[in-house]
Tab-separated table of C-alpha atoms in Angstrom:
chain	number	residue	atom	x	y	z
T	192	MET	CA	143.967	73.362	87.063
T	193	THR	CA	142.321	74.799	83.788
T	194	LEU	CA	140.305	77.649	84.556
T	195	VAL	CA	137.473	77.928	82.053
T	196	SER	CA	134.923	80.655	81.470
T	197	GLU	CA	131.229	79.844	82.461
T	198	GLU	CA	129.934	83.114	80.335
T	199	SER	CA	130.501	84.628	76.815
T	200	ALA	CA	130.981	88.269	76.984
T	201	MET	CA	134.054	90.729	76.032
T	202	CYS	CA	137.100	90.546	78.381
T	203	VAL	CA	137.681	93.920	80.361
T	204	SER	CA	140.634	93.230	82.470
T	205	VAL	CA	143.189	90.723	83.606
T	206	PHE	CA	144.853	90.875	87.214
T	207	ALA	CA	147.414	88.146	86.621
T	208	ASP	CA	149.976	87.351	83.853
T	209	ILE	CA	152.156	84.186	83.718
T	210	GLY	CA	154.200	83.548	86.750
T	211	ASP	CA	152.080	85.836	89.158
T	212	THR	CA	150.425	84.560	92.038
T	213	ILE	CA	146.381	84.783	92.277
T	214	GLY	CA	145.580	87.703	95.202
T	215	ALA	CA	143.588	86.912	98.120
T	216	LYS	CA	140.254	88.163	96.552
T	217	GLY	CA	140.706	85.355	93.968
T	218	ARG	CA	140.393	87.615	90.843
T	219	PHE	CA	141.928	86.473	87.638
T	220	ALA	CA	139.769	88.329	84.915
T	221	THR	CA	136.520	90.167	84.551
T	222	LEU	CA	134.241	89.935	81.607
T	223	ASP	CA	131.954	93.078	80.443
T	224	PRO	CA	128.758	92.722	82.592
T	225	LYS	CA	126.835	95.754	80.815
T	226	PHE	CA	124.147	93.495	79.361
T	227	ILE	CA	123.753	91.369	82.322
T	228	LYS	CA	123.191	94.331	84.574
T	229	LEU	CA	120.490	95.840	82.270
T	230	GLU	CA	118.605	92.354	82.373
T	231	ILE	CA	118.859	92.494	86.378
T	232	ALA	CA	117.483	96.137	86.485
T	233	GLN	CA	114.692	95.482	84.086
T	234	LEU	CA	113.608	92.200	86.526
T	235	LYS	CA	114.139	94.628	89.687
T	236	ALA	CA	111.498	96.726	88.168
T	237	ASP	CA	109.295	93.689	86.955
T	238	ILE	CA	109.626	92.566	90.610
T	239	SER	CA	108.427	96.097	91.959
T	240	ARG	CA	105.387	96.242	89.845
T	241	LEU	CA	104.472	92.628	90.603
T	242	GLN	CA	104.742	93.328	94.116
T	243	SER	CA	102.259	96.118	94.014
T	244	ASP	CA	99.913	93.918	92.015
T	245	LEU	CA	100.198	91.385	94.589
T	246	ASP	CA	99.215	93.750	97.296
T	247	TYR	CA	96.269	95.252	95.377
T	248	PHE	CA	94.907	91.493	94.608
T	249	ARG	CA	95.561	90.515	98.523
T	250	LYS	CA	93.245	93.154	99.488
T	251	GLU	CA	90.746	92.673	96.823
T	252	ALA	CA	90.592	88.731	98.075
T	253	ASP	CA	90.519	89.851	101.973
T	254	ARG	CA	87.485	92.380	100.897
T	255	TYR	CA	85.430	89.918	98.862
T	256	THR	CA	85.938	87.105	101.376
T	257	LYS	CA	84.196	89.506	103.979
T	258	LEU	CA	81.615	90.000	101.353
T	259	VAL	CA	80.829	86.529	100.708
T	260	LYS	CA	80.786	85.738	104.493
T	261	ARG	CA	77.868	88.507	104.691
T	262	ASN	CA	76.418	87.467	101.632
T	263	THR	CA	76.700	90.418	99.687
T	264	ALA	CA	79.034	89.172	96.968
T	265	ALA	CA	78.778	86.010	94.811
T	266	GLN	CA	81.353	83.086	95.409
T	267	SER	CA	82.578	83.136	91.907
T	268	GLU	CA	83.895	86.546	92.330
T	269	LEU	CA	85.703	85.562	95.134
T	270	ASP	CA	87.173	82.741	93.291
T	271	LEU	CA	88.124	85.315	90.504
T	272	HIS	CA	90.090	87.459	92.988
T	273	MET	CA	91.608	84.572	94.698
T	274	ARG	CA	92.865	83.215	91.182
T	275	ASN	CA	94.360	86.678	90.095
T	276	LEU	CA	96.213	86.628	93.902
T	277	ASN	CA	97.565	83.347	93.120
T	278	GLY	CA	98.690	84.070	89.616
T	279	ALA	CA	100.223	87.175	91.161
T	280	LYS	CA	102.196	85.395	93.341
T	281	SER	CA	103.410	82.736	91.134
T	282	LEU	CA	104.655	85.273	88.459
T	283	LEU	CA	106.343	87.348	91.212
T	284	ARG	CA	108.046	84.137	92.458
T	285	LEU	CA	109.190	83.212	89.020
T	286	THR	CA	110.779	86.856	88.257
T	287	GLN	CA	112.517	86.603	91.676
T	288	LEU	CA	113.755	83.354	90.474
T	289	LYS	CA	114.918	84.865	87.190
T	290	LEU	CA	116.889	87.726	88.984
T	291	SER	CA	118.665	85.282	91.495
T	292	VAL	CA	119.471	83.164	88.191
T	293	ASP	CA	120.703	86.552	86.624
T	294	GLN	CA	122.567	87.544	89.810
T	295	GLU	CA	124.520	84.213	89.668
T	296	HIS	CA	125.598	84.990	86.318
T	297	LEU	CA	126.697	88.360	87.044
T	298	ARG	CA	128.828	86.608	89.698
T	299	ARG	CA	130.519	84.352	87.301
T	300	TYR	CA	131.321	87.344	85.230
T	301	THR	CA	134.483	87.563	87.498
T	302	LEU	CA	136.683	84.977	86.756
T	303	ARG	CA	137.934	83.564	89.924
T	304	ALA	CA	140.887	81.226	91.034
T	305	PRO	CA	142.336	79.803	94.051
T	306	ALA	CA	144.058	82.406	95.953
T	307	GLY	CA	147.989	81.755	96.167
T	308	TRP	CA	148.259	79.716	93.031
T	309	LYS	CA	150.458	80.861	90.441
T	310	VAL	CA	149.494	81.106	86.317
T	311	ILE	CA	151.207	78.621	84.177
T	312	LYS	CA	149.450	79.784	80.958
T	313	ARG	CA	147.476	82.480	79.957
T	314	TYR	CA	144.809	82.522	76.989
T	315	ILE	CA	143.064	85.834	76.995
T	316	GLU	CA	143.731	89.607	76.691
T	317	PRO	CA	141.625	92.395	77.723
T	318	GLY	CA	139.313	93.701	74.862
T	319	GLU	CA	138.942	90.060	73.407
T	320	TRP	CA	135.914	88.272	73.334
T	321	VAL	CA	135.447	85.141	75.611
T	322	THR	CA	133.383	82.403	74.578
T	323	LYS	CA	131.542	80.253	77.144
T	324	GLY	CA	133.412	76.930	78.086
T	325	GLU	CA	136.668	78.464	76.757
T	326	LYS	CA	140.150	77.973	78.711
T	327	VAL	CA	141.328	81.181	79.874
T	328	ALA	CA	144.360	80.293	81.909
T	329	GLU	CA	146.424	77.361	83.277
T	330	LEU	CA	146.782	77.270	87.201
T	331	GLY	CA	149.340	75.516	89.295
T	332	ASN	CA	149.249	75.040	93.358
T	333	PHE	CA	152.920	75.657	93.932
T	334	LYS	CA	152.286	76.063	97.752
T	335	THR	CA	153.118	72.170	97.749
T	336	LEU	CA	155.032	70.049	95.413
T	337	LEU	CA	154.405	66.571	94.445
T	338	VAL	CA	156.850	64.072	93.595
T	339	PRO	CA	156.345	60.967	91.650
T	340	TYR	CA	158.236	57.850	92.287
T	341	ALA	CA	157.735	53.974	90.970
T	342	LEU	CA	158.026	51.951	93.973
T	343	THR	CA	158.268	48.129	94.570
T	344	VAL	CA	155.996	46.499	97.169
T	345	LYS	CA	158.842	45.772	99.494
T	346	GLU	CA	160.370	49.370	98.974
T	347	LEU	CA	156.402	51.117	99.729
T	348	ASP	CA	156.068	48.532	102.960
T	349	LYS	CA	159.626	49.927	104.108
T	350	ILE	CA	158.296	53.743	103.912
T	351	ILE	CA	155.165	52.985	105.626
T	352	LYS	CA	156.682	51.369	108.356
T	353	MET	CA	158.844	54.536	108.534
T	354	GLY	CA	155.764	56.419	109.194
T	355	SER	CA	155.249	57.419	105.455
T	356	LYS	CA	158.036	60.242	105.944
T	357	VAL	CA	161.294	60.427	103.930
T	358	THR	CA	164.057	62.785	103.260
T	359	LEU	CA	164.548	63.709	99.605
T	360	GLU	CA	167.718	64.915	98.272
T	361	PHE	CA	167.970	67.745	95.440
T	362	PRO	CA	171.467	66.549	93.664
T	363	GLY	CA	171.052	69.880	91.642
T	364	PHE	CA	171.807	72.278	94.568
T	365	ASP	CA	173.098	69.944	97.342
T	366	LYS	CA	169.837	70.385	99.396
T	367	THR	CA	167.630	67.874	101.329
T	368	VAL	CA	163.977	68.346	102.371
T	369	GLU	CA	161.421	66.290	104.145
T	370	ALA	CA	158.594	64.885	102.168
T	371	LYS	CA	155.407	62.499	103.291
T	372	LEU	CA	153.728	59.797	101.486
T	373	GLU	CA	150.722	61.693	99.899
T	374	ARG	CA	148.988	59.025	97.824
T	375	ILE	CA	149.589	55.332	96.165
T	376	SER	CA	148.078	54.455	93.234
T	377	PRO	CA	145.865	51.106	93.325
T	378	ASP	CA	147.377	49.877	90.400
T	379	PHE	CA	150.908	48.933	89.289
T	380	ASP	CA	152.947	49.120	85.837
T	381	PRO	CA	152.852	45.839	84.101
T	382	GLU	CA	156.384	46.475	82.637
T	383	THR	CA	158.423	47.338	85.738
T	384	ARG	CA	156.052	45.794	88.187
T	385	LYS	CA	156.194	48.841	90.466
T	386	ILE	CA	153.603	50.994	92.074
T	387	ASP	CA	153.207	54.682	91.415
T	388	ALA	CA	153.157	57.113	94.418
T	389	ASP	CA	153.761	60.719	95.428
T	390	PHE	CA	155.162	62.336	98.060
T	391	GLU	CA	154.396	65.649	99.228
T	392	ILE	CA	156.881	68.409	100.006
T	393	ILE	CA	155.181	71.296	102.252
T	394	SER	CA	158.173	73.258	103.332
T	395	GLY	CA	161.797	73.825	102.285
T	396	ASP	CA	164.565	76.640	102.020
T	397	PHE	CA	164.285	77.075	98.282
T	398	LYS	CA	162.000	78.524	95.726
T	399	PHE	CA	158.919	75.800	94.803
T	400	ARG	CA	158.672	75.022	91.264
T	401	GLY	CA	158.272	72.367	88.788
T	402	GLY	CA	160.808	70.185	87.229
T	403	LEU	CA	163.121	69.742	90.048
T	404	ARG	CA	164.912	66.278	90.266
T	405	THR	CA	164.923	64.813	93.668
T	406	GLU	CA	166.442	61.559	94.592
T	407	LEU	CA	165.041	59.111	97.426
T	408	LYS	CA	167.404	56.788	99.132
T	409	ILE	CA	165.999	53.867	100.964
T	410	GLU	CA	168.141	51.086	102.710
T	411	MET	CA	166.871	47.857	101.761
T	412	PRO	CA	168.345	44.465	102.333
T	413	ASP	CA	170.283	42.965	99.097
T	414	PRO	CA	168.001	40.826	97.046
T	415	GLY	CA	170.655	38.448	96.773
T	416	GLY	CA	171.258	38.011	100.491
T	417	ALA	CA	174.485	39.918	100.196
T	418	VAL	CA	175.573	41.715	103.298
T	419	VAL	CA	178.284	44.311	103.683
T	420	VAL	CA	181.328	43.746	106.141
T	421	PRO	CA	184.366	45.677	106.942
T	422	GLU	CA	187.420	44.349	105.084
T	423	SER	CA	189.141	43.731	108.729
T	424	SER	CA	186.708	41.090	109.405
T	425	LEU	CA	187.719	38.669	106.798
T	426	VAL	CA	190.046	35.915	107.306
T	427	LYS	CA	191.691	34.381	104.356
T	428	ALA	CA	192.611	30.555	104.034
T	429	TYR	CA	193.949	29.197	100.911
T	430	ASP	CA	191.672	30.987	98.292
T	431	ASP	CA	188.720	30.841	100.565
T	432	LYS	CA	187.052	33.817	102.797
T	433	PHE	CA	185.956	33.420	106.396
T	434	LEU	CA	183.770	35.635	108.939
T	435	VAL	CA	184.451	34.148	112.569
T	436	ARG	CA	181.603	34.507	115.023
T	437	PRO	CA	182.125	35.478	118.496
T	438	ASP	CA	182.261	31.751	119.326
T	439	GLY	CA	185.068	31.222	117.324
T	440	VAL	CA	183.109	29.479	114.638
T	441	ARG	CA	184.139	30.140	111.112
T	442	VAL	CA	181.754	30.719	108.110
T	443	LYS	CA	182.592	30.562	104.714
T	444	VAL	CA	181.535	33.212	102.494
T	445	LEU	CA	181.741	34.479	98.977
T	446	LEU	CA	183.322	37.703	98.028
T	447	LEU	CA	181.295	39.923	95.731
T	448	GLY	CA	183.277	43.087	95.475
T	449	LYS	CA	183.512	46.427	97.570
T	450	SER	CA	180.905	48.809	98.182
T	451	LYS	CA	180.902	52.491	98.117
T	452	ASP	CA	182.068	53.263	101.400
T	453	GLY	CA	185.236	50.943	100.890
T	454	ASN	CA	183.468	47.974	102.775
T	455	LEU	CA	183.280	44.415	101.246
T	456	ARG	CA	179.962	42.839	99.950
T	457	VAL	CA	179.934	39.243	100.779
T	458	SER	CA	177.464	36.452	100.431
T	459	SER	CA	176.414	33.325	102.273
T	460	ARG	CA	173.563	31.095	103.024
T	461	ALA	CA	174.445	31.161	106.626
T	462	VAL	CA	175.116	35.004	107.125
T	463	LYS	CA	172.094	37.153	107.347
T	464	ALA	CA	171.953	40.909	108.189
T	465	GLY	CA	172.414	41.865	111.626
T	466	GLU	CA	174.152	38.868	112.877
T	467	GLU	CA	177.343	39.587	114.720
T	468	PHE	CA	181.173	38.511	113.815
T	469	LEU	CA	184.319	39.422	115.068
T	470	LEU	CA	185.768	42.734	113.693
T	471	LYS	CA	189.162	41.665	113.903
T	472	PRO	CA	189.494	37.849	114.481
């Protein structure tokens, strides 16, 4: 997130440098509040004076109300005192609102950030003038990590069926970590025809930071219909290769090559993943 100042004033102090963690109080920096405090002191004095005027006009209005009831004072005089009373009430309320606004401004002279977040960039120094709307820092929430991936619809469906939880590998330092599917983009990339998805890592025995490379491995059926079989399951007859069902029926297959684990990749319209064949026919 970008931290922006909501007030214009001189920077008095900065509590966190690049790489530091924002403390429990959430303070990042403070601005000089001298002038806003003077305005608040003046408004408080005005409120005290207006409260005294209000009390006086209320007593006068009450007294003339009684006199009018006894026909010893004119109604116009009572109306005048009631007008003064209502005017004092309005002015007091307006001044109180101004005080509340200034007190809110004073609160924002302390630039706050979410506790536990870290400072990525810092743009201000003590003694420097800060303008309203100016960027003062870039912050990051490294309590959790988001890993972006681009997935096909079938890959995404596979992960959702797995409970939206996956195991990510860190090839840089031989570690694995659990992650969960945090959000899925409703759009897709027209070039790759894939969907952007973010996985969230909330715990792990490594230092959380940006720029870590991860690998996501998903076991998916071969798009060409190929299956992996042990080499011992193939029967060779002339130049052809066969798999043998438990009932002895031979099924001709096309040999595609070896897989990483030493098994063979074969393809046939009559063979599907999950079917049983003899291991050593």
